[in-house]
Amino acid sequence: MLAIGIDGVVTPIAEARIDPLDLGLQRGYAVFDYFGIQAGLPSFLQDYLRRFRQSARRLGLGLAPTDAELIAHLQELVQANALAHGGCKLILTGGPSEDGYTPVQSRLYTYAFAKTPNPEAAVGGPPIRVNLLEYARDWPDVKTTNYVAVLARQRQQLATGAAELVYHHGGYVSEASRSNVFVVTPRGELWTTPTETALRGITRQHVMAAARKAGITVLERSMAVSVLTEAAEVFVTGSGRLVTGVGQVEAQVIGDGGVGPVTRRVAGLFRERALSCAGW
């Protein structure tokens, strides 16, 4: 990464500074969003910007730039980093605060990360293992930078080879640590958890639309933890993972442990939709 953005100004990474009084650092008072870049272009950009603004409003953070100004800045940042494949992250913090508690003026940081393309992503692979975690996020509809529950358990997670944690509370699945959860029932239906308990994922939204357009039944419904292990297939969706098959839920192998046929089909449908919606 050659440069980042600070309040809309592209700054060489070696010269970038974060204020030590920033509430994002002092209190974790910040929201973020992330979208992928392929061949220099994002997909579903307006959806991501809309969600970013909604998160900001929920935390009472001001976001001064218009969408047009944000897009122009992000294009400049992508070009400054010569980014062909990867992603952009936007972080809006409470800004510097003299008393370490009271927000005064928000601060916007933007990043453009390179990432090696994964050819298997087009078919939902490679499959991952997920572990279960009893946890309920305070505000499922807001993308905050608070990942304490994930990072505090990262060592245990990595030791088992798990790539994600699937949250559940009161016996019901909500979402994964960085993605939304789908199951394929033995009847071939897609089930995913409602957004009252899970983030309204952009990838989730477009996976559902693409699957329904192709004639696949998609239902939003509460799912007991047992539904995961009884499913014909399980996959997760997210801006970083796209559509990724789940081969194992803790010790329980799902199907044959590989990527199932419905997951492969959905991954292909989503890829076609993302390509058709690519652009600034």
mmCIF file of C-alpha atoms in Angstrom:
data_model
loop_
_atom_site.group_PDB
_atom_site.id
_atom_site.type_symbol
_atom_site.label_atom_id
_atom_site.label_comp_id
_atom_site.label_asym_id
_atom_site.label_seq_id
_atom_site.Cartn_x
_atom_site.Cartn_y
_atom_site.Cartn_z
ATOM 1 C CA MET A 1 0.000 0.000 0.000
ATOM 2 C CA LEU A 2 1.550 3.272 -1.160
ATOM 3 C CA ALA A 3 -0.998 5.798 0.103
ATOM 4 C CA ILE A 4 -4.086 6.207 2.275
ATOM 5 C CA GLY A 5 -6.770 8.883 2.401
ATOM 6 C CA ILE A 6 -7.277 11.196 5.386
ATOM 7 C CA ASP A 7 -10.384 13.373 5.195
ATOM 8 C CA GLY A 8 -10.380 13.106 1.401
ATOM 9 C CA VAL A 9 -6.689 13.880 0.887
ATOM 10 C CA VAL A 10 -4.526 11.115 -0.620
ATOM 11 C CA THR A 11 -1.430 10.901 1.570
ATOM 12 C CA PRO A 12 1.764 8.812 1.130
ATOM 13 C CA ILE A 13 1.665 6.018 3.694
ATOM 14 C CA ALA A 14 5.014 7.102 5.186
ATOM 15 C CA GLU A 15 3.580 10.561 5.931
ATOM 16 C CA ALA A 16 0.164 9.470 7.241
ATOM 17 C CA ARG A 17 -0.628 10.289 10.877
ATOM 18 C CA ILE A 18 -3.490 9.309 13.163
ATOM 19 C CA ASP A 19 -4.279 11.679 16.022
ATOM 20 C CA PRO A 20 -3.608 9.969 19.396
ATOM 21 C CA LEU A 21 -6.722 11.690 20.780
ATOM 22 C CA ASP A 22 -8.984 10.155 18.121
ATOM 23 C CA LEU A 23 -12.015 8.445 19.669
ATOM 24 C CA GLY A 24 -11.619 5.608 17.195
ATOM 25 C CA LEU A 25 -8.363 4.781 18.978
ATOM 26 C CA GLN A 26 -9.347 5.817 22.501
ATOM 27 C CA ARG A 27 -12.840 4.320 22.661
ATOM 28 C CA GLY A 28 -13.303 2.219 19.525
ATOM 29 C CA TYR A 29 -15.912 4.778 18.471
ATOM 30 C CA ALA A 30 -15.903 4.235 14.727
ATOM 31 C CA VAL A 31 -17.724 2.603 11.832
ATOM 32 C CA PHE A 32 -16.328 1.086 8.661
ATOM 33 C CA ASP A 33 -17.210 -0.516 5.384
ATOM 34 C CA TYR A 34 -15.326 -2.509 2.764
ATOM 35 C CA PHE A 35 -15.890 -3.333 -0.891
ATOM 36 C CA GLY A 36 -13.925 -5.383 -3.363
ATOM 37 C CA ILE A 37 -12.054 -4.216 -6.467
ATOM 38 C CA GLN A 38 -11.669 -6.395 -9.560
ATOM 39 C CA ALA A 39 -9.877 -5.172 -12.694
ATOM 40 C CA GLY A 40 -9.751 -1.747 -11.072
ATOM 41 C CA LEU A 41 -13.527 -1.535 -10.593
ATOM 42 C CA PRO A 42 -15.896 -2.003 -7.635
ATOM 43 C CA SER A 43 -19.288 -3.710 -7.768
ATOM 44 C CA PHE A 44 -22.455 -2.500 -5.991
ATOM 45 C CA LEU A 45 -20.637 0.677 -4.882
ATOM 46 C CA GLN A 46 -23.798 2.696 -4.211
ATOM 47 C CA ASP A 47 -25.060 -0.050 -1.897
ATOM 48 C CA TYR A 48 -21.849 0.078 0.131
ATOM 49 C CA LEU A 49 -21.865 3.872 0.404
ATOM 50 C CA ARG A 50 -25.516 3.814 1.466
ATOM 51 C CA ARG A 51 -24.764 1.303 4.238
ATOM 52 C CA PHE A 52 -21.709 3.294 5.332
ATOM 53 C CA ARG A 53 -23.855 6.404 5.733
ATOM 54 C CA GLN A 54 -26.495 4.436 7.648
ATOM 55 C CA SER A 55 -23.853 3.152 10.081
ATOM 56 C CA ALA A 56 -22.530 6.694 10.519
ATOM 57 C CA ARG A 57 -26.010 8.042 11.261
ATOM 58 C CA ARG A 58 -26.688 5.317 13.824
ATOM 59 C CA LEU A 59 -23.580 6.371 15.772
ATOM 60 C CA GLY A 60 -24.210 10.077 15.268
ATOM 61 C CA LEU A 61 -21.082 10.554 13.166
ATOM 62 C CA GLY A 62 -21.061 13.248 10.503
ATOM 63 C CA LEU A 63 -19.957 12.298 6.994
ATOM 64 C CA ALA A 64 -19.453 15.550 5.098
ATOM 65 C CA PRO A 65 -18.463 14.429 1.566
ATOM 66 C CA THR A 66 -21.217 13.720 -0.950
ATOM 67 C CA ASP A 67 -21.292 10.331 -2.672
ATOM 68 C CA ALA A 68 -19.843 11.945 -5.808
ATOM 69 C CA GLU A 69 -16.955 13.404 -3.797
ATOM 70 C CA LEU A 70 -16.327 10.087 -2.049
ATOM 71 C CA ILE A 71 -16.295 8.204 -5.340
ATOM 72 C CA ALA A 72 -13.865 10.681 -6.927
ATOM 73 C CA HIS A 73 -11.570 10.372 -3.892
ATOM 74 C CA LEU A 74 -11.718 6.555 -3.903
ATOM 75 C CA GLN A 75 -10.877 6.474 -7.606
ATOM 76 C CA GLU A 76 -7.862 8.687 -6.934
ATOM 77 C CA LEU A 77 -6.806 6.408 -4.064
ATOM 78 C CA VAL A 78 -7.126 3.259 -6.184
ATOM 79 C CA GLN A 79 -5.038 4.862 -8.920
ATOM 80 C CA ALA A 80 -2.420 6.099 -6.430
ATOM 81 C CA ASN A 81 -1.991 2.517 -5.200
ATOM 82 C CA ALA A 82 -2.059 1.050 -8.734
ATOM 83 C CA LEU A 83 -4.747 -1.296 -7.445
ATOM 84 C CA ALA A 84 -6.081 -3.835 -9.938
ATOM 85 C CA HIS A 85 -7.461 -6.445 -7.529
ATOM 86 C CA GLY A 86 -8.195 -6.098 -3.826
ATOM 87 C CA GLY A 87 -10.492 -3.830 -1.883
ATOM 88 C CA CYS A 88 -11.178 -0.431 -0.346
ATOM 89 C CA LYS A 89 -11.950 0.214 3.307
ATOM 90 C CA LEU A 90 -13.578 3.342 4.719
ATOM 91 C CA ILE A 91 -13.309 4.103 8.439
ATOM 92 C CA LEU A 92 -15.178 7.006 10.036
ATOM 93 C CA THR A 93 -14.129 7.788 13.607
ATOM 94 C CA GLY A 94 -15.390 10.116 16.316
ATOM 95 C CA GLY A 95 -12.313 12.254 15.657
ATOM 96 C CA PRO A 96 -9.926 13.915 18.127
ATOM 97 C CA SER A 97 -11.466 14.608 21.543
ATOM 98 C CA GLU A 98 -9.780 16.581 24.309
ATOM 99 C CA ASP A 99 -11.690 14.801 27.078
ATOM 100 C CA GLY A 100 -11.360 11.391 25.410
ATOM 101 C CA TYR A 101 -15.112 10.978 25.494
ATOM 102 C CA THR A 102 -17.018 13.690 23.624
ATOM 103 C CA PRO A 103 -17.113 13.577 19.794
ATOM 104 C CA VAL A 104 -16.378 16.921 18.143
ATOM 105 C CA GLN A 105 -15.657 16.357 14.458
ATOM 106 C CA SER A 106 -15.553 13.021 12.651
ATOM 107 C CA ARG A 107 -12.473 11.928 10.751
ATOM 108 C CA LEU A 108 -12.476 9.779 7.605
ATOM 109 C CA TYR A 109 -9.697 7.338 6.749
ATOM 110 C CA THR A 110 -9.701 5.423 3.462
ATOM 111 C CA TYR A 111 -7.511 2.534 2.360
ATOM 112 C CA ALA A 112 -6.880 0.569 -0.836
ATOM 113 C CA PHE A 113 -5.503 -2.929 -0.280
ATOM 114 C CA ALA A 114 -4.060 -5.262 -2.912
ATOM 115 C CA LYS A 115 -5.153 -8.894 -2.826
ATOM 116 C CA THR A 116 -4.126 -11.864 -4.951
ATOM 117 C CA PRO A 117 -7.074 -13.096 -7.046
ATOM 118 C CA ASN A 118 -8.477 -16.479 -6.004
ATOM 119 C CA PRO A 119 -9.672 -18.399 -9.093
ATOM 120 C CA GLU A 120 -11.587 -20.872 -6.896
ATOM 121 C CA ALA A 121 -13.809 -18.056 -5.584
ATOM 122 C CA ALA A 122 -15.889 -18.236 -8.760
ATOM 123 C CA VAL A 123 -17.071 -21.707 -7.705
ATOM 124 C CA GLY A 124 -17.368 -21.175 -3.960
ATOM 125 C CA GLY A 125 -14.035 -22.573 -2.887
ATOM 126 C CA PRO A 126 -11.874 -23.557 -1.247
ATOM 127 C CA PRO A 127 -14.220 -24.768 1.532
ATOM 128 C CA ILE A 128 -13.542 -23.550 5.054
ATOM 129 C CA ARG A 129 -14.110 -24.731 8.605
ATOM 130 C CA VAL A 130 -16.175 -22.569 10.985
ATOM 131 C CA ASN A 131 -16.407 -22.687 14.755
ATOM 132 C CA LEU A 132 -19.399 -21.713 16.890
ATOM 133 C CA LEU A 133 -19.422 -18.852 19.385
ATOM 134 C CA GLU A 134 -22.185 -17.905 21.839
ATOM 135 C CA TYR A 135 -22.323 -14.153 21.199
ATOM 136 C CA ALA A 136 -24.768 -11.429 20.182
ATOM 137 C CA ARG A 137 -23.528 -8.143 18.751
ATOM 138 C CA ASP A 138 -25.009 -5.030 20.364
ATOM 139 C CA TRP A 139 -25.985 -3.410 17.040
ATOM 140 C CA PRO A 140 -26.202 -6.013 14.257
ATOM 141 C CA ASP A 141 -27.234 -3.332 11.744
ATOM 142 C CA VAL A 142 -24.069 -1.250 12.219
ATOM 143 C CA LYS A 143 -20.562 -2.085 10.980
ATOM 144 C CA THR A 144 -18.485 -0.898 13.918
ATOM 145 C CA THR A 145 -14.751 -1.471 14.293
ATOM 146 C CA ASN A 146 -15.352 -3.449 17.502
ATOM 147 C CA TYR A 147 -14.031 -6.942 16.756
ATOM 148 C CA VAL A 148 -13.038 -7.787 20.324
ATOM 149 C CA ALA A 149 -15.095 -10.992 20.399
ATOM 150 C CA VAL A 150 -13.332 -12.240 17.272
ATOM 151 C CA LEU A 151 -9.776 -11.128 17.979
ATOM 152 C CA ALA A 152 -9.817 -12.295 21.604
ATOM 153 C CA ARG A 153 -10.570 -15.825 20.397
ATOM 154 C CA GLN A 154 -8.390 -15.749 17.297
ATOM 155 C CA ARG A 155 -5.667 -17.977 18.718
ATOM 156 C CA GLN A 156 -8.160 -20.714 19.578
ATOM 157 C CA GLN A 157 -9.797 -20.301 16.179
ATOM 158 C CA LEU A 158 -6.550 -20.592 14.232
ATOM 159 C CA ALA A 159 -5.421 -23.590 16.285
ATOM 160 C CA THR A 160 -8.362 -25.621 14.942
ATOM 161 C CA GLY A 161 -7.953 -24.412 11.361
ATOM 162 C CA ALA A 162 -11.230 -22.469 11.474
ATOM 163 C CA ALA A 163 -11.519 -19.457 9.177
ATOM 164 C CA GLU A 164 -14.672 -17.914 10.708
ATOM 165 C CA LEU A 165 -16.713 -17.876 13.899
ATOM 166 C CA VAL A 166 -20.466 -18.364 13.562
ATOM 167 C CA TYR A 167 -22.356 -16.462 16.246
ATOM 168 C CA HIS A 168 -25.385 -17.951 17.984
ATOM 169 C CA HIS A 169 -27.496 -16.759 20.890
ATOM 170 C CA GLY A 170 -30.365 -18.484 22.665
ATOM 171 C CA GLY A 171 -29.837 -21.515 20.448
ATOM 172 C CA TYR A 172 -30.228 -19.585 17.168
ATOM 173 C CA VAL A 173 -27.653 -18.642 14.544
ATOM 174 C CA SER A 174 -27.231 -14.959 13.704
ATOM 175 C CA GLU A 175 -24.189 -14.389 11.463
ATOM 176 C CA ALA A 176 -20.489 -15.111 11.142
ATOM 177 C CA SER A 177 -17.647 -12.903 12.332
ATOM 178 C CA ARG A 178 -17.031 -11.469 8.851
ATOM 179 C CA SER A 179 -19.902 -12.770 6.774
ATOM 180 C CA ASN A 180 -23.537 -13.866 6.565
ATOM 181 C CA VAL A 181 -24.575 -17.510 6.820
ATOM 182 C CA PHE A 182 -26.648 -19.543 4.338
ATOM 183 C CA VAL A 183 -27.718 -23.173 4.436
ATOM 184 C CA VAL A 184 -28.958 -25.349 1.603
ATOM 185 C CA THR A 185 -31.725 -27.607 2.867
ATOM 186 C CA PRO A 186 -32.122 -31.212 1.694
ATOM 187 C CA ARG A 187 -34.982 -29.876 -0.524
ATOM 188 C CA GLY A 188 -32.612 -27.448 -2.243
ATOM 189 C CA GLU A 189 -33.946 -24.266 -0.622
ATOM 190 C CA LEU A 190 -31.652 -21.493 0.575
ATOM 191 C CA TRP A 191 -32.167 -20.300 4.133
ATOM 192 C CA THR A 192 -30.475 -17.326 5.744
ATOM 193 C CA THR A 193 -31.025 -15.503 9.014
ATOM 194 C CA PRO A 194 -33.153 -12.323 9.096
ATOM 195 C CA THR A 195 -31.449 -8.951 9.417
ATOM 196 C CA GLU A 196 -32.981 -8.282 12.835
ATOM 197 C CA THR A 197 -30.107 -10.368 14.217
ATOM 198 C CA ALA A 198 -27.536 -10.134 11.408
ATOM 199 C CA LEU A 199 -25.808 -7.471 9.382
ATOM 200 C CA ARG A 200 -27.580 -6.529 6.169
ATOM 201 C CA GLY A 201 -24.731 -7.805 3.999
ATOM 202 C CA ILE A 202 -24.391 -6.375 0.494
ATOM 203 C CA THR A 203 -23.104 -9.684 -0.859
ATOM 204 C CA ARG A 204 -25.960 -11.416 0.977
ATOM 205 C CA GLN A 205 -28.455 -9.044 -0.670
ATOM 206 C CA HIS A 206 -27.190 -9.727 -4.186
ATOM 207 C CA VAL A 207 -26.777 -13.472 -3.639
ATOM 208 C CA MET A 208 -30.444 -13.631 -2.646
ATOM 209 C CA ALA A 209 -31.490 -11.582 -5.688
ATOM 210 C CA ALA A 210 -29.385 -13.632 -8.112
ATOM 211 C CA ALA A 211 -30.617 -16.945 -6.678
ATOM 212 C CA ARG A 212 -34.281 -15.906 -6.799
ATOM 213 C CA LYS A 213 -33.879 -14.702 -10.379
ATOM 214 C CA ALA A 214 -32.527 -18.160 -11.251
ATOM 215 C CA GLY A 215 -35.586 -19.831 -9.695
ATOM 216 C CA ILE A 216 -34.028 -20.924 -6.395
ATOM 217 C CA THR A 217 -36.280 -20.610 -3.344
ATOM 218 C CA VAL A 218 -34.685 -18.252 -0.796
ATOM 219 C CA LEU A 219 -36.146 -17.850 2.701
ATOM 220 C CA GLU A 220 -35.171 -15.564 5.553
ATOM 221 C CA ARG A 221 -35.887 -17.433 8.745
ATOM 222 C CA SER A 222 -34.531 -18.047 12.229
ATOM 223 C CA MET A 223 -32.251 -21.089 12.280
ATOM 224 C CA ALA A 224 -31.393 -23.249 15.273
ATOM 225 C CA VAL A 225 -27.742 -24.246 15.515
ATOM 226 C CA SER A 226 -28.743 -27.809 14.630
ATOM 227 C CA VAL A 227 -29.877 -26.599 11.183
ATOM 228 C CA LEU A 228 -26.217 -26.022 10.263
ATOM 229 C CA THR A 229 -25.137 -29.586 10.918
ATOM 230 C CA GLU A 230 -28.276 -31.061 9.339
ATOM 231 C CA ALA A 231 -27.952 -29.003 6.139
ATOM 232 C CA ALA A 232 -27.072 -30.456 2.760
ATOM 233 C CA GLU A 233 -24.664 -27.541 2.254
ATOM 234 C CA VAL A 234 -23.541 -24.454 4.155
ATOM 235 C CA PHE A 235 -21.877 -21.359 2.747
ATOM 236 C CA VAL A 236 -21.020 -17.860 3.902
ATOM 237 C CA THR A 237 -21.123 -14.594 1.969
ATOM 238 C CA GLY A 238 -19.188 -11.370 2.389
ATOM 239 C CA SER A 239 -17.347 -8.640 0.565
ATOM 240 C CA GLY A 240 -14.033 -10.379 1.184
ATOM 241 C CA ARG A 241 -15.122 -14.007 0.966
ATOM 242 C CA LEU A 242 -17.749 -13.532 -1.774
ATOM 243 C CA VAL A 243 -19.505 -16.953 -1.722
ATOM 244 C CA THR A 244 -17.449 -19.515 0.206
ATOM 245 C CA GLY A 245 -18.481 -23.088 0.927
ATOM 246 C CA VAL A 246 -18.293 -24.435 4.475
ATOM 247 C CA GLY A 247 -16.917 -27.964 4.646
ATOM 248 C CA GLN A 248 -16.949 -28.342 8.411
ATOM 249 C CA VAL A 249 -18.774 -26.860 11.401
ATOM 250 C CA GLU A 250 -16.440 -27.558 14.295
ATOM 251 C CA ALA A 251 -16.029 -31.364 14.277
ATOM 252 C CA GLN A 252 -19.052 -31.987 12.015
ATOM 253 C CA VAL A 253 -18.263 -32.465 8.323
ATOM 254 C CA ILE A 254 -20.939 -30.989 6.038
ATOM 255 C CA GLY A 255 -21.779 -33.239 3.094
ATOM 256 C CA ASP A 256 -18.527 -34.669 1.751
ATOM 257 C CA GLY A 257 -16.527 -31.758 3.154
ATOM 258 C CA GLY A 258 -16.235 -30.065 -0.223
ATOM 259 C CA VAL A 259 -18.148 -27.352 -2.048
ATOM 260 C CA GLY A 260 -21.677 -28.520 -2.874
ATOM 261 C CA PRO A 261 -23.416 -28.131 -6.242
ATOM 262 C CA VAL A 262 -25.862 -25.457 -5.069
ATOM 263 C CA THR A 263 -23.046 -23.423 -3.536
ATOM 264 C CA ARG A 264 -21.118 -23.676 -6.813
ATOM 265 C CA ARG A 265 -24.143 -22.529 -8.768
ATOM 266 C CA VAL A 266 -24.860 -19.622 -6.434
ATOM 267 C CA ALA A 267 -21.206 -18.539 -6.551
ATOM 268 C CA GLY A 268 -21.376 -18.456 -10.343
ATOM 269 C CA LEU A 269 -24.661 -16.528 -10.350
ATOM 270 C CA PHE A 270 -23.263 -13.974 -7.933
ATOM 271 C CA ARG A 271 -20.075 -13.554 -9.976
ATOM 272 C CA GLU A 272 -22.137 -12.828 -13.121
ATOM 273 C CA ARG A 273 -24.230 -10.279 -11.224
ATOM 274 C CA ALA A 274 -21.147 -8.577 -9.733
ATOM 275 C CA LEU A 275 -19.486 -8.280 -13.146
ATOM 276 C CA SER A 276 -22.643 -6.790 -14.650
ATOM 277 C CA CYS A 277 -22.754 -4.183 -11.861
ATOM 278 C CA ALA A 278 -19.056 -3.235 -11.877
ATOM 279 C CA GLY A 279 -18.103 0.410 -12.266
ATOM 280 C CA TRP A 280 -17.609 3.739 -10.582
#
